[in-house]
Amino acid sequence: QVQLRESGGGLVQAGGSLRLSCVLSGRMLSIYDMGWYRQAPGKQRELVALISNGGSTNYGDSVKGRFTISRDNAKNTVYLQMNSLKPEDTAVYRCNVDLLSMAGARTTSWGQGTQVTVSS
Protein backbone atom coordinates (compact mmCIF):
# COMPACT_ATOMS: atom_id res chain seq x y z
CA GLN A 1 0.00 0.00 0.00
CA VAL A 2 1.48 3.31 -1.13
CA GLN A 3 0.98 6.28 1.17
CA LEU A 4 1.78 9.97 0.88
CA ARG A 5 2.31 12.07 3.98
CA GLU A 6 2.46 15.86 3.69
CA SER A 7 3.80 18.27 6.25
CA GLY A 8 4.81 21.90 6.55
CA GLY A 9 1.53 23.72 6.16
CA GLY A 10 0.37 26.40 8.55
CA LEU A 11 -0.49 30.05 9.03
CA VAL A 12 1.84 32.72 7.70
CA GLN A 13 1.65 36.43 7.01
CA ALA A 14 1.66 37.77 3.48
CA GLY A 15 5.19 37.99 2.16
CA GLY A 16 6.32 35.08 4.29
CA SER A 17 7.55 31.63 3.35
CA LEU A 18 6.66 28.02 3.97
CA ARG A 19 8.19 24.74 2.88
CA LEU A 20 5.97 21.76 2.24
CA SER A 21 7.23 18.20 2.24
CA CYS A 22 5.62 15.01 0.99
CA VAL A 23 7.07 11.60 1.76
CA LEU A 24 6.07 8.58 -0.29
CA SER A 25 6.12 5.25 1.54
CA GLY A 26 5.34 1.69 0.53
CA ARG A 27 6.52 -0.50 -2.30
CA MET A 28 6.49 0.49 -5.93
CA LEU A 29 8.46 -0.31 -9.06
CA SER A 30 9.10 3.22 -10.20
CA ILE A 31 8.18 6.84 -9.52
CA TYR A 32 7.50 9.24 -12.35
CA ASP A 33 6.12 12.76 -11.89
CA MET A 34 5.71 14.20 -8.42
CA GLY A 35 3.73 17.33 -7.83
CA TRP A 36 1.56 19.64 -5.81
CA TYR A 37 -2.00 20.75 -6.41
CA ARG A 38 -4.14 23.09 -4.37
CA GLN A 39 -7.80 23.80 -3.88
CA ALA A 40 -9.29 26.83 -2.21
CA PRO A 41 -12.90 26.92 -0.93
CA GLY A 42 -15.33 27.36 -3.79
CA LYS A 43 -12.61 27.01 -6.43
CA GLN A 44 -11.44 24.22 -8.69
CA ARG A 45 -8.31 22.27 -7.97
CA GLU A 46 -5.32 23.75 -9.76
CA LEU A 47 -1.80 22.66 -10.53
CA VAL A 48 0.87 24.30 -8.42
CA ALA A 49 4.01 22.54 -9.62
CA LEU A 50 5.24 19.29 -11.14
CA ILE A 51 8.67 17.71 -11.30
CA SER A 52 9.62 14.73 -13.44
CA ASN A 53 11.96 11.97 -12.37
CA GLY A 54 14.55 13.66 -14.57
CA GLY A 55 14.15 16.99 -12.79
CA SER A 56 12.10 18.91 -15.35
CA THR A 57 9.68 21.30 -13.72
CA ASN A 58 6.37 22.88 -14.59
CA TYR A 59 4.58 25.59 -12.61
CA GLY A 60 1.14 27.11 -12.50
CA ASP A 61 1.13 30.67 -13.81
CA SER A 62 0.09 32.13 -10.47
CA VAL A 63 3.14 30.77 -8.63
CA LYS A 64 5.91 31.16 -11.19
CA GLY A 65 8.89 32.99 -9.75
CA ARG A 66 7.69 32.52 -6.17
CA PHE A 67 7.48 28.75 -5.64
CA THR A 68 10.14 26.11 -6.24
CA ILE A 69 9.56 22.39 -6.45
CA SER A 70 12.32 19.86 -5.82
CA ARG A 71 12.64 16.17 -5.08
CA ASP A 72 14.98 13.80 -3.32
CA ASN A 73 14.70 10.47 -5.10
CA ALA A 74 16.74 8.67 -2.44
CA LYS A 75 14.16 9.69 0.16
CA ASN A 76 11.07 9.44 -2.09
CA THR A 77 10.27 12.99 -1.07
CA VAL A 78 9.04 16.03 -2.93
CA TYR A 79 9.30 19.56 -1.58
CA LEU A 80 7.59 22.84 -2.33
CA GLN A 81 9.36 26.00 -1.25
CA MET A 82 6.85 28.83 -1.19
CA ASN A 83 8.13 32.39 -0.98
CA SER A 84 6.43 35.78 -1.18
CA LEU A 85 3.17 34.20 -0.15
CA LYS A 86 -0.07 36.02 -0.88
CA PRO A 87 -3.52 35.69 0.69
CA GLU A 88 -4.73 34.14 -2.58
CA ASP A 89 -2.31 31.25 -2.01
CA THR A 90 -4.54 30.12 0.85
CA ALA A 91 -5.72 26.59 0.06
CA VAL A 92 -5.37 22.93 0.90
CA TYR A 93 -2.22 21.68 -0.80
CA ARG A 94 -2.13 18.04 -1.85
CA CYS A 95 0.79 15.98 -2.99
CA ASN A 96 0.39 13.87 -6.11
CA VAL A 97 2.65 11.09 -7.39
CA ASP A 98 2.53 9.21 -10.67
CA LEU A 99 4.05 5.77 -10.20
CA LEU A 100 4.31 2.18 -11.38
CA SER A 101 2.82 -0.20 -8.83
CA MET A 102 4.24 -3.57 -7.82
CA ALA A 103 1.59 -5.08 -10.08
CA GLY A 104 3.00 -3.16 -13.01
CA ALA A 105 0.13 -0.71 -13.28
CA ARG A 106 0.63 3.01 -13.90
CA THR A 107 -1.30 4.78 -11.18
CA THR A 108 -1.64 8.08 -9.33
CA SER A 109 -1.59 8.49 -5.58
CA TRP A 110 -2.76 11.48 -3.56
CA GLY A 111 -1.93 12.72 -0.10
CA GLN A 112 -4.53 13.86 2.41
CA GLY A 113 -3.54 17.49 2.07
CA THR A 114 -2.10 20.20 4.26
CA GLN A 115 -3.69 23.56 4.93
CA VAL A 116 -1.82 26.72 4.01
CA THR A 117 -3.32 29.98 5.23
CA VAL A 118 -1.83 33.35 4.34
CA SER A 119 -3.06 36.34 6.29
CA SER A 120 -3.03 39.87 4.88
Tab-separated table of C-alpha atoms in Angstrom, residues 57-119:
chain	number	residue	atom	x	y	z
A	57	THR	CA	9.677	21.299	-13.718
A	58	ASN	CA	6.370	22.877	-14.592
A	59	TYR	CA	4.578	25.593	-12.609
A	60	GLY	CA	1.143	27.108	-12.503
A	61	ASP	CA	1.131	30.669	-13.809
A	62	SER	CA	0.088	32.134	-10.465
A	63	VAL	CA	3.144	30.770	-8.626
A	64	LYS	CA	5.909	31.162	-11.185
A	65	GLY	CA	8.890	32.991	-9.746
A	66	ARG	CA	7.691	32.520	-6.167
A	67	PHE	CA	7.482	28.755	-5.641
A	68	THR	CA	10.144	26.114	-6.243
A	69	ILE	CA	9.556	22.393	-6.453
A	70	SER	CA	12.323	19.863	-5.822
A	71	ARG	CA	12.643	16.172	-5.083
A	72	ASP	CA	14.982	13.795	-3.317
A	73	ASN	CA	14.704	10.468	-5.098
A	74	ALA	CA	16.736	8.667	-2.440
A	75	LYS	CA	14.164	9.686	0.165
A	76	ASN	CA	11.073	9.435	-2.088
A	77	THR	CA	10.272	12.987	-1.073
A	78	VAL	CA	9.040	16.028	-2.929
A	79	TYR	CA	9.297	19.558	-1.576
A	80	LEU	CA	7.589	22.841	-2.328
A	81	GLN	CA	9.356	25.998	-1.249
A	82	MET	CA	6.850	28.834	-1.194
A	83	ASN	CA	8.129	32.391	-0.982
A	84	SER	CA	6.430	35.783	-1.181
A	85	LEU	CA	3.168	34.199	-0.147
A	86	LYS	CA	-0.073	36.024	-0.884
A	87	PRO	CA	-3.525	35.688	0.688
A	88	GLU	CA	-4.730	34.144	-2.578
A	89	ASP	CA	-2.311	31.251	-2.006
A	90	THR	CA	-4.545	30.116	0.851
A	91	ALA	CA	-5.723	26.591	0.065
A	92	VAL	CA	-5.374	22.927	0.895
A	93	TYR	CA	-2.223	21.677	-0.801
A	94	ARG	CA	-2.131	18.039	-1.849
A	95	CYS	CA	0.790	15.979	-2.988
A	96	ASN	CA	0.391	13.866	-6.111
A	97	VAL	CA	2.650	11.086	-7.389
A	98	ASP	CA	2.526	9.215	-10.668
A	99	LEU	CA	4.054	5.774	-10.204
A	100	LEU	CA	4.310	2.179	-11.381
A	101	SER	CA	2.824	-0.200	-8.831
A	102	MET	CA	4.242	-3.568	-7.820
A	103	ALA	CA	1.594	-5.083	-10.076
A	104	GLY	CA	3.001	-3.161	-13.013
A	105	ALA	CA	0.127	-0.706	-13.279
A	106	ARG	CA	0.630	3.008	-13.896
A	107	THR	CA	-1.304	4.776	-11.180
A	108	THR	CA	-1.638	8.080	-9.334
A	109	SER	CA	-1.593	8.491	-5.581
A	110	TRP	CA	-2.756	11.483	-3.559
A	111	GLY	CA	-1.927	12.722	-0.101
A	112	GLN	CA	-4.530	13.858	2.408
A	113	GLY	CA	-3.543	17.493	2.069
A	114	THR	CA	-2.096	20.198	4.263
A	115	GLN	CA	-3.692	23.563	4.932
A	116	VAL	CA	-1.822	26.724	4.013
A	117	THR	CA	-3.319	29.985	5.227
A	118	VAL	CA	-1.832	33.351	4.336
A	119	SER	CA	-3.058	36.342	6.292
